[in-house]
Amino acid sequence: MTEHRAATRVLVLNSGSSSLKYQLLDMRDAGRLAVGLVERIGEQTSRLRHTCVATGGTRELNGPMADHDAALKAVAGELARDGLGLDSPELAAIGHRVVHGGMFFTEPTVVDDAVLTEIERLIPVAPLHNPANLTGLRTAMALRPDLPQVAVFDTAFHTTMPESAARYAIDTKIADRHRVRRYGFHGTSHAYVSRETARLLGKAPDEVNVIVLHLGNGASASAVRGGRCVDTSMGLTPLEGLVMGTRSGDLDPAVIFHLQRVGGMSTDEIDTLLNKRSGLFGLCGDNDMREIRRRIDEGDEAAQLAFDIYIHRLKKYIGAYYAVLGSVDAVAFTAGVGENAAPVREAALAGLEGLGLAVDPARNAVRGDGARIISPRDARVAVAVVPTDEELEIATQTFALVGKDD
Ligand code: AMP
């Protein structure tokens, strides 16, 4: 009798304009089989770094990869060398991160030509991300046309926001004509972390209200009531909301007119200023929180002010989402800064004891990989550190859509 293997593997692809990140997972135990990254696609100095988890071996491939097709073929070659080839019957699907799904895509979606067309129609609201995501989708579909390809959208988790939170207070007709509204991003992370927070509390997701603080180089907050997002800090684009590594977050829109009229700056220059040269970087010249903390310890005033502005904005959002939710069961910190920077967590909640929010200094100082509670034992609201895992969430959503035990 021949052994019959079910298709339980999912390849997760995250295509950037010149990069391709990937992970191969086995959904029987959600374990990683391989992880890797191709950088500088389209240049002479492209590089593929591939790790086979079982052996722990890492290989590097250097040399020009002209486009995403060449990059994915190189990835397929490396996977095949580890016996994990894309032609394996154990591969159930490819799950793709797609940044913008507009209002149309509220769920992970099996991709066909109509879906590709709709993702393409959303390019005007996601000019940086959707073209790269589309390239990744088309390349993978050409390589394995017979395999389900699933798009998992960064915006989907936020499509449950009520109109009162999703609309800007501008002329409705103009807003609708140009699809101007608040979409929110990092949704895969907010979905995963809010669910994991409920699990940490020993509750079902629909039993808890959670404020999720995704603090990475990009940063966003969300208010999640009973498992459904009711507000989030990013808007039409990822520029709105919290102070980030290089993005300003909220500001008076008239700053833009002022910089145009008085500063003589072009639209593109202001776009670059607000997205790439603002936030922590614009304030003190560093966007890495480790470096900022080191400078603060040496008495650097610019770094201290950047930190204070970052924390002030964060605290405002915690207060705002507390009010939006009415009652809060947990505040969850995640992503690079949220998972690692104890001083950020402590400062963000300092003085909020009246709201039942506090951080236990000893618990906050403990370093660890897993989800953990850092509030005092008798706290009214749990404060948690919950490591995010967007690849696992994409794989889980993809497999839930296509995986069948046969
Ligand atoms: P992410 O975008 O989630 O990968 O987060 C990246 C950011 O996390 C970096 O820019 C750092 O500012 C921050 N980060 C990573 N490790 C630490 C750490 N140990 N302490 C403080 N910040 C950290």
Tab-separated table of C-alpha atoms and ligand atoms in Angstrom:
chain	number	residue	atom	x	y	z
A	1	MET	CA	0.000	0.000	0.000
A	2	THR	CA	1.444	3.395	-0.920
A	3	GLU	CA	1.578	6.013	1.770
A	4	HIS	CA	-0.946	8.771	1.163
A	5	ARG	CA	0.199	12.207	2.268
A	6	ALA	CA	-2.360	14.967	2.758
A	7	ALA	CA	-1.559	18.426	1.404
A	8	THR	CA	-0.794	20.313	4.602
A	9	ARG	CA	1.905	22.774	3.591
A	10	VAL	CA	1.379	26.442	2.830
A	11	LEU	CA	3.946	28.733	1.230
A	12	VAL	CA	3.525	32.327	2.431
A	13	LEU	CA	4.810	35.050	0.097
A	14	ASN	CA	5.259	38.714	0.946
A	15	SER	CA	6.293	40.572	-2.204
A	16	GLY	CA	7.745	44.056	-1.950
A	17	SER	CA	8.812	46.236	-4.848
A	18	SER	CA	12.348	44.796	-4.848
A	19	SER	CA	12.070	42.007	-2.281
A	20	LEU	CA	10.388	38.671	-1.732
A	21	LYS	CA	10.001	37.209	1.774
A	22	TYR	CA	8.777	33.669	2.165
A	23	GLN	CA	8.040	30.988	4.699
A	24	LEU	CA	6.952	27.404	4.161
A	25	LEU	CA	4.777	26.091	6.994
A	26	ASP	CA	3.257	22.720	7.763
A	27	MET	CA	-0.240	23.329	9.090
A	28	ARG	CA	-0.411	20.027	10.986
A	29	ASP	CA	1.595	21.708	13.742
A	30	ALA	CA	2.019	25.234	12.317
A	31	GLY	CA	5.767	24.522	12.187
A	32	ARG	CA	8.205	26.312	9.895
A	33	LEU	CA	9.953	24.168	7.282
A	34	ALA	CA	11.871	26.934	5.517
A	35	VAL	CA	12.210	30.701	5.686
A	36	GLY	CA	13.983	33.151	3.438
A	37	LEU	CA	14.297	36.485	1.759
A	38	VAL	CA	15.312	37.751	-1.669
A	39	GLU	CA	16.562	41.330	-1.699
A	40	ARG	CA	17.486	43.830	-4.404
A	41	ILE	CA	15.456	42.132	-7.133
A	42	GLY	CA	16.155	43.824	-10.480
A	43	GLU	CA	19.686	44.829	-9.509
A	44	GLN	CA	23.042	43.232	-10.239
A	45	THR	CA	23.525	42.494	-6.543
A	46	SER	CA	20.368	40.462	-5.811
A	47	ARG	CA	20.722	38.149	-2.843
A	48	LEU	CA	18.711	35.141	-1.705
A	49	ARG	CA	19.106	33.968	1.895
A	50	HIS	CA	17.431	30.642	2.538
A	51	THR	CA	17.182	28.676	5.765
A	52	CYS	CA	16.010	25.095	6.040
A	53	VAL	CA	14.586	24.835	9.552
A	54	ALA	CA	15.054	21.063	9.938
A	55	THR	CA	18.814	21.213	9.312
A	56	GLY	CA	19.300	24.798	10.525
A	57	GLY	CA	21.421	25.283	7.412
A	58	THR	CA	21.436	28.680	5.716
A	59	ARG	CA	22.505	29.211	2.113
A	60	GLU	CA	23.117	32.434	0.255
A	61	LEU	CA	22.757	32.944	-3.468
A	62	ASN	CA	24.301	36.105	-4.881
A	63	GLY	CA	23.957	37.433	-8.406
A	64	PRO	CA	21.475	39.284	-10.589
A	65	MET	CA	17.814	38.289	-10.439
A	66	ALA	CA	16.079	40.370	-13.075
A	67	ASP	CA	12.540	40.217	-11.721
A	68	HIS	CA	10.169	38.480	-9.299
A	69	ASP	CA	9.836	35.560	-11.683
A	70	ALA	CA	13.587	34.914	-11.497
A	71	ALA	CA	13.488	35.398	-7.714
A	72	LEU	CA	10.627	32.950	-7.165
A	73	LYS	CA	12.268	30.380	-9.441
A	74	ALA	CA	15.452	30.702	-7.378
A	75	VAL	CA	13.399	30.235	-4.179
A	76	ALA	CA	11.706	27.181	-5.716
A	77	GLY	CA	15.168	25.783	-6.527
A	78	GLU	CA	16.382	26.218	-2.949
A	79	LEU	CA	13.218	24.635	-1.538
A	80	ALA	CA	13.671	21.691	-3.932
A	81	ARG	CA	17.261	21.193	-2.703
A	82	ASP	CA	15.807	20.650	0.772
A	83	GLY	CA	13.187	18.212	-0.550
A	84	LEU	CA	10.475	20.866	-0.124
A	85	GLY	CA	9.852	21.663	-3.796
A	86	LEU	CA	6.830	23.587	-5.005
A	87	ASP	CA	5.804	20.567	-7.089
A	88	SER	CA	5.297	18.509	-3.913
A	89	PRO	CA	1.787	17.043	-3.505
A	90	GLU	CA	2.028	18.158	0.124
A	91	LEU	CA	1.809	21.818	-0.885
A	92	ALA	CA	-1.834	22.847	-0.362
A	93	ALA	CA	-1.701	26.484	-1.403
A	94	ILE	CA	0.301	29.678	-1.645
A	95	GLY	CA	-0.848	32.489	0.654
A	96	HIS	CA	0.011	36.029	-0.401
A	97	ARG	CA	0.137	39.146	1.704
A	98	VAL	CA	-1.768	41.862	-0.150
A	99	VAL	CA	-1.659	45.270	1.483
A	100	HIS	CA	-4.821	46.928	0.183
A	101	GLY	CA	-8.118	45.144	-0.294
A	102	GLY	CA	-10.286	48.272	-0.116
A	103	MET	CA	-13.861	47.757	1.052
A	104	PHE	CA	-14.354	44.905	-1.357
A	105	PHE	CA	-12.171	42.222	0.210
A	106	THR	CA	-13.347	41.488	3.726
A	107	GLU	CA	-12.008	37.924	3.820
A	108	PRO	CA	-9.061	35.946	2.490
A	109	THR	CA	-9.848	35.224	-1.143
A	110	VAL	CA	-8.821	32.585	-3.675
A	111	VAL	CA	-7.291	34.558	-6.523
A	112	ASP	CA	-8.609	34.419	-10.077
A	113	ASP	CA	-8.538	36.947	-12.922
A	114	ALA	CA	-11.436	38.956	-11.474
A	115	VAL	CA	-9.647	39.230	-8.119
A	116	LEU	CA	-6.435	40.345	-9.846
A	117	THR	CA	-8.409	43.035	-11.675
A	118	GLU	CA	-9.932	44.300	-8.430
A	119	ILE	CA	-6.520	44.416	-6.682
A	120	GLU	CA	-5.269	46.356	-9.688
A	121	ARG	CA	-8.178	48.812	-9.391
A	122	LEU	CA	-6.992	49.566	-5.851
A	123	ILE	CA	-3.525	50.717	-6.975
A	124	PRO	CA	-4.461	54.432	-6.724
A	125	VAL	CA	-5.018	54.011	-2.952
A	126	ALA	CA	-1.947	51.775	-2.486
A	127	PRO	CA	0.559	52.894	-5.123
A	128	LEU	CA	3.600	51.578	-3.263
A	129	HIS	CA	2.345	48.169	-2.229
A	130	ASN	CA	-0.353	46.696	-4.465
A	131	PRO	CA	1.738	46.673	-7.686
A	132	ALA	CA	4.438	44.608	-5.949
A	133	ASN	CA	1.854	42.284	-4.392
A	134	LEU	CA	0.271	41.804	-7.835
A	135	THR	CA	3.642	40.933	-9.353
A	136	GLY	CA	4.139	38.281	-6.673
A	137	LEU	CA	0.667	36.856	-7.300
A	138	ARG	CA	1.071	36.712	-11.076
A	139	THR	CA	4.504	35.143	-10.810
A	140	ALA	CA	3.352	32.422	-8.424
A	141	MET	CA	0.231	31.760	-10.512
A	142	ALA	CA	2.378	31.317	-13.616
A	143	LEU	CA	4.637	28.895	-11.758
A	144	ARG	CA	1.855	26.793	-10.209
A	145	PRO	CA	-1.361	27.569	-12.143
A	146	ASP	CA	-3.065	24.482	-10.733
A	147	LEU	CA	-2.537	25.443	-7.088
A	148	PRO	CA	-4.931	27.638	-5.057
A	149	GLN	CA	-3.392	31.062	-4.541
A	150	VAL	CA	-4.957	32.975	-1.691
A	151	ALA	CA	-4.756	36.732	-1.086
A	152	VAL	CA	-4.800	37.750	2.580
A	153	PHE	CA	-5.414	41.474	2.901
A	154	ASP	CA	-3.868	43.818	5.472
A	155	THR	CA	-7.072	45.847	5.420
A	156	ALA	CA	-9.589	42.995	5.781
A	157	PHE	CA	-9.682	42.848	9.598
A	158	HIS	CA	-10.619	46.534	9.680
A	159	THR	CA	-13.593	46.289	7.317
A	160	THR	CA	-15.828	45.742	10.365
A	161	MET	CA	-15.223	49.341	11.474
A	162	PRO	CA	-18.479	51.274	11.695
A	163	GLU	CA	-18.952	54.179	9.282
A	164	SER	CA	-18.547	56.577	12.216
A	165	ALA	CA	-14.946	55.416	12.580
A	166	ALA	CA	-14.162	54.736	8.918
A	167	ARG	CA	-15.318	58.015	7.353
A	168	TYR	CA	-13.446	61.295	7.316
A	169	ALA	CA	-15.610	64.355	7.887
A	170	ILE	CA	-15.317	65.649	4.331
A	171	ASP	CA	-17.805	65.999	1.483
A	172	THR	CA	-19.301	62.521	1.105
A	173	LYS	CA	-19.611	62.672	-2.676
A	174	ILE	CA	-15.978	63.599	-3.178
A	175	ALA	CA	-14.864	61.013	-0.629
A	176	ASP	CA	-16.870	58.274	-2.342
A	177	ARG	CA	-15.782	59.249	-5.837
A	178	HIS	CA	-12.118	58.897	-4.882
A	179	ARG	CA	-12.604	56.092	-2.337
A	180	VAL	CA	-11.268	58.294	0.440
A	181	ARG	CA	-11.953	56.659	3.798
A	182	ARG	CA	-10.062	55.027	6.637
A	183	TYR	CA	-9.038	51.485	5.716
A	184	GLY	CA	-6.401	50.664	8.338
A	185	PHE	CA	-3.401	48.364	7.874
A	186	HIS	CA	-1.449	45.707	9.820
A	187	GLY	CA	-4.811	43.920	9.995
A	188	THR	CA	-3.287	40.449	9.877
A	189	SER	CA	-1.261	41.299	12.968
A	190	HIS	CA	-4.179	42.939	14.806
A	191	ALA	CA	-6.348	39.885	14.075
A	192	TYR	CA	-3.712	37.439	15.285
A	193	VAL	CA	-2.708	39.393	18.380
A	194	SER	CA	-6.255	40.155	19.531
A	195	ARG	CA	-7.112	36.455	19.247
A	196	GLU	CA	-3.917	35.349	21.019
A	197	THR	CA	-4.612	37.876	23.791
A	198	ALA	CA	-8.042	36.331	24.361
A	199	ARG	CA	-6.390	32.923	24.484
A	200	LEU	CA	-3.862	34.190	27.032
A	201	LEU	CA	-6.781	35.345	29.205
A	202	GLY	CA	-8.427	31.937	28.833
A	203	LYS	CA	-11.383	33.440	26.974
A	204	ALA	CA	-12.950	33.216	23.535
A	205	PRO	CA	-12.226	36.188	21.218
A	206	ASP	CA	-15.882	37.262	21.297
A	207	GLU	CA	-15.758	37.576	25.093
A	208	VAL	CA	-13.067	40.246	25.306
A	209	ASN	CA	-12.355	43.850	24.360
A	210	VAL	CA	-8.720	44.461	23.481
A	211	ILE	CA	-6.592	47.461	22.561
A	212	VAL	CA	-3.809	46.185	20.291
A	213	LEU	CA	-0.667	48.308	19.969
A	214	HIS	CA	1.397	47.134	16.978
A	215	LEU	CA	4.630	49.073	17.492
A	216	GLY	CA	7.195	48.223	14.852
A	217	ASN	CA	8.959	50.521	12.423
A	218	GLY	CA	5.430	51.134	11.155
A	219	ALA	CA	3.003	51.420	14.063
A	220	SER	CA	-0.746	51.246	14.541
A	221	ALA	CA	-3.308	50.816	17.298
A	222	SER	CA	-6.684	49.142	17.093
A	223	ALA	CA	-9.764	48.818	19.245
A	224	VAL	CA	-11.177	45.288	19.026
A	225	ARG	CA	-14.603	44.560	20.523
A	226	GLY	CA	-15.468	40.882	20.837
A	227	GLY	CA	-13.033	39.893	18.096
A	228	ARG	CA	-14.137	42.590	15.632
A	229	CYS	CA	-12.177	45.737	14.873
A	230	VAL	CA	-14.153	48.901	15.687
A	231	ASP	CA	-11.397	51.477	15.161
A	232	THR	CA	-7.791	51.669	14.049
A	233	SER	CA	-5.220	54.420	13.808
A	234	MET	CA	-4.014	54.108	10.207
A	235	GLY	CA	-6.296	55.581	7.578
A	236	LEU	CA	-6.469	55.912	3.800
A	237	THR	CA	-2.754	55.123	3.894
A	238	PRO	CA	-0.390	53.926	6.646
A	239	LEU	CA	0.605	57.549	7.346
A	240	GLU	CA	-2.143	58.373	9.863
A	241	GLY	CA	-2.044	57.750	13.593
A	242	LEU	CA	0.890	56.964	15.851
A	243	VAL	CA	4.389	58.393	15.614
A	244	MET	CA	6.391	55.767	13.688
A	245	GLY	CA	10.005	55.093	12.758
A	246	THR	CA	9.968	57.461	9.774
A	247	ARG	CA	6.276	58.475	9.441
A	248	SER	CA	4.768	61.481	11.179
A	249	GLY	CA	1.410	59.926	12.015
A	250	ASP	CA	-1.370	62.457	12.762
A	251	LEU	CA	-0.865	66.065	11.871
A	252	ASP	CA	-3.002	69.042	10.900
A	253	PRO	CA	-3.622	68.564	7.141
A	254	ALA	CA	-2.984	72.286	6.742
A	255	VAL	CA	0.700	71.591	7.447
A	256	ILE	CA	0.807	70.230	3.883
A	257	PHE	CA	-0.711	73.399	2.348
A	258	HIS	CA	1.659	75.466	4.439
A	259	LEU	CA	4.718	73.554	3.249
A	260	GLN	CA	3.502	73.943	-0.334
A	261	ARG	CA	2.638	77.642	-0.165
A	262	VAL	CA	5.209	78.932	2.267
A	263	GLY	CA	7.903	76.258	2.061
A	264	GLY	CA	7.712	75.923	-1.744
A	265	MET	CA	7.782	72.131	-1.486
A	266	SER	CA	6.236	69.862	-4.125
A	267	THR	CA	3.640	67.192	-3.377
A	268	ASP	CA	6.251	64.468	-3.871
A	269	GLU	CA	8.711	66.203	-1.573
A	270	ILE	CA	6.101	66.472	1.171
A	271	ASP	CA	5.084	62.841	0.633
A	272	THR	CA	8.711	61.791	1.113
A	273	LEU	CA	9.111	64.096	4.119
A	274	LEU	CA	6.073	62.710	5.948
A	275	ASN	CA	6.583	59.030	5.077
A	276	LYS	CA	10.366	58.669	5.057
A	277	ARG	CA	11.938	61.550	6.964
A	278	SER	CA	9.554	62.162	9.848
A	279	GLY	CA	8.534	60.259	12.994
A	280	LEU	CA	11.354	59.298	15.347
A	281	PHE	CA	13.885	59.694	12.546
A	282	GLY	CA	12.746	63.218	11.713
A	283	LEU	CA	12.747	64.215	15.361
A	284	CYS	CA	16.167	62.903	16.376
A	285	GLY	CA	17.896	61.283	13.406
A	286	ASP	CA	17.331	57.699	14.579
A	287	ASN	CA	14.366	55.446	13.966
A	288	ASP	CA	15.581	52.450	15.960
A	289	MET	CA	14.190	52.476	19.498
A	290	ARG	CA	17.299	50.675	20.820
A	291	GLU	CA	19.499	53.505	19.627
A	292	ILE	CA	17.099	56.124	20.979
A	293	ARG	CA	17.106	54.494	24.432
A	294	ARG	CA	20.910	54.321	24.367
A	295	ARG	CA	21.106	58.026	23.548
A	296	ILE	CA	18.608	58.873	26.291
A	297	ASP	CA	20.776	57.002	28.784
A	298	GLU	CA	23.643	59.265	27.730
A	299	GLY	CA	21.515	62.364	28.345
A	300	ASP	CA	20.698	63.186	24.704
A	301	GLU	CA	17.865	65.774	24.715
A	302	ALA	CA	16.715	65.315	21.101
A	303	ALA	CA	16.333	61.565	21.670
A	304	GLN	CA	14.435	62.227	24.912
A	305	LEU	CA	12.045	64.630	23.173
A	306	ALA	CA	11.462	62.164	20.305
A	307	PHE	CA	10.661	59.462	22.873
A	308	ASP	CA	8.309	61.788	24.777
A	309	ILE	CA	6.404	62.748	21.599
A	310	TYR	CA	6.143	59.061	20.633
A	311	ILE	CA	4.779	58.154	24.079
A	312	HIS	CA	2.392	61.125	24.256
A	313	ARG	CA	0.727	60.095	20.981
A	314	LEU	CA	0.575	56.462	22.044
A	315	LYS	CA	-1.050	57.390	25.344
A	316	LYS	CA	-3.647	59.524	23.550
A	317	TYR	CA	-4.643	56.544	21.402
A	318	ILE	CA	-4.858	54.229	24.412
A	319	GLY	CA	-7.201	56.728	26.072
A	320	ALA	CA	-9.218	57.217	22.899
A	321	TYR	CA	-9.703	53.496	22.325
A	322	TYR	CA	-10.557	52.951	25.968
A	323	ALA	CA	-13.388	55.450	25.436
A	324	VAL	CA	-14.412	53.857	22.115
A	325	LEU	CA	-14.641	50.412	23.727
A	326	GLY	CA	-16.229	51.543	27.000
A	327	SER	CA	-14.693	48.656	28.882
A	328	VAL	CA	-11.340	47.043	28.205
A	329	ASP	CA	-10.149	43.564	29.180
A	330	ALA	CA	-6.599	43.837	27.872
A	331	VAL	CA	-4.014	46.075	26.275
A	332	ALA	CA	-1.611	44.070	24.103
A	333	PHE	CA	1.815	45.253	22.963
A	334	THR	CA	3.307	43.671	19.852
A	335	ALA	CA	5.918	44.005	17.021
A	336	GLY	CA	9.584	45.010	17.335
A	337	VAL	CA	9.191	47.880	19.805
A	338	GLY	CA	6.084	46.556	21.587
A	339	GLU	CA	7.624	43.128	22.192
A	340	ASN	CA	11.090	44.304	23.203
A	341	ALA	CA	11.073	47.815	24.597
A	342	ALA	CA	10.050	47.615	28.274
A	343	PRO	CA	10.567	51.388	28.777
A	344	VAL	CA	8.026	52.131	26.023
A	345	ARG	CA	5.419	49.874	27.652
A	346	GLU	CA	6.036	51.378	31.068
A	347	ALA	CA	5.926	54.991	29.844
A	348	ALA	CA	2.834	54.457	27.680
A	349	LEU	CA	0.768	53.311	30.660
A	350	ALA	CA	2.329	55.513	33.355
A	351	GLY	CA	-0.329	57.528	35.178
A	352	LEU	CA	-3.246	55.481	33.820
A	353	GLU	CA	-3.894	53.604	37.092
A	354	GLY	CA	-7.266	55.395	37.286
A	355	LEU	CA	-8.272	53.426	34.173
A	356	GLY	CA	-7.148	50.182	35.812
A	357	LEU	CA	-4.012	50.137	33.656
A	358	ALA	CA	-0.636	49.422	35.176
A	359	VAL	CA	2.589	47.605	34.393
A	360	ASP	CA	4.320	45.459	37.017
A	361	PRO	CA	8.001	46.531	36.797
A	362	ALA	CA	9.425	43.067	37.464
A	363	ARG	CA	7.130	41.321	34.985
A	364	ASN	CA	7.718	44.050	32.402
A	365	ALA	CA	11.492	43.598	32.690
A	366	VAL	CA	11.410	39.854	31.978
A	367	ARG	CA	12.579	39.073	28.456
A	368	GLY	CA	10.818	36.244	26.724
A	369	ASP	CA	9.567	34.934	23.425
A	370	GLY	CA	6.073	33.911	24.400
A	371	ALA	CA	2.846	35.762	25.123
A	372	ARG	CA	2.865	36.995	28.694
A	373	ILE	CA	1.007	39.222	31.151
A	374	ILE	CA	2.957	42.184	32.526
A	375	SER	CA	0.284	43.848	34.673
A	376	PRO	CA	0.111	43.316	38.466
A	377	ARG	CA	-1.829	40.237	39.607
A	378	ASP	CA	-4.848	42.182	40.877
A	379	ALA	CA	-5.054	44.559	37.882
A	380	ARG	CA	-8.523	45.384	36.529
A	381	VAL	CA	-7.212	45.356	32.947
A	382	ALA	CA	-4.601	42.864	31.767
A	383	VAL	CA	-1.556	44.303	30.047
A	384	ALA	CA	0.127	41.763	27.797
A	385	VAL	CA	3.089	41.312	25.492
A	386	VAL	CA	1.919	39.157	22.583
A	387	PRO	CA	4.460	38.430	19.837
A	388	THR	CA	2.870	38.860	16.441
A	389	ASP	CA	3.191	36.273	13.680
A	390	GLU	CA	1.798	37.588	10.426
A	391	GLU	CA	3.143	34.681	8.354
A	392	LEU	CA	1.440	32.127	10.584
A	393	GLU	CA	-1.802	34.111	10.405
A	394	ILE	CA	-1.617	34.271	6.584
A	395	ALA	CA	-0.901	30.529	6.457
A	396	THR	CA	-3.743	29.777	8.897
A	397	GLN	CA	-6.251	31.871	6.951
A	398	THR	CA	-5.062	30.377	3.653
A	399	PHE	CA	-5.275	26.813	4.916
A	400	ALA	CA	-8.690	27.392	6.471
A	401	LEU	CA	-9.922	28.392	3.018
A	402	VAL	CA	-8.394	25.610	0.942
A	403	GLY	CA	-7.129	22.861	3.221
A	404	LYS	CA	-9.081	19.661	3.210
A	405	ASP	CA	-7.975	16.405	4.695
A	406	ASP	CA	-8.262	13.901	1.919
B	1	AMP	P1	9.314	45.577	13.233
B	1	AMP	O1	8.903	46.602	12.210
B	1	AMP	O2	8.168	44.959	13.957
B	1	AMP	O3	10.302	44.582	12.691
B	1	AMP	O4	10.123	46.393	14.358
B	1	AMP	C1	11.379	46.967	14.084
B	1	AMP	C2	11.739	47.935	15.190
B	1	AMP	O5	11.696	47.281	16.471
B	1	AMP	C3	13.179	48.443	15.097
B	1	AMP	O6	13.259	49.577	14.261
B	1	AMP	C4	13.499	48.786	16.524
B	1	AMP	O7	13.171	50.147	16.749
B	1	AMP	C5	12.571	47.965	17.357
B	1	AMP	N1	13.269	46.995	18.207
B	1	AMP	C6	13.688	45.752	17.888
B	1	AMP	N2	14.313	45.172	18.951
B	1	AMP	C7	14.270	46.075	19.951
B	1	AMP	C8	14.745	46.082	21.311
B	1	AMP	N3	15.386	45.041	21.834
B	1	AMP	N4	14.521	47.203	22.036
B	1	AMP	C9	13.887	48.251	21.511
B	1	AMP	N5	13.420	48.302	20.268
B	1	AMP	C10	13.606	47.237	19.487
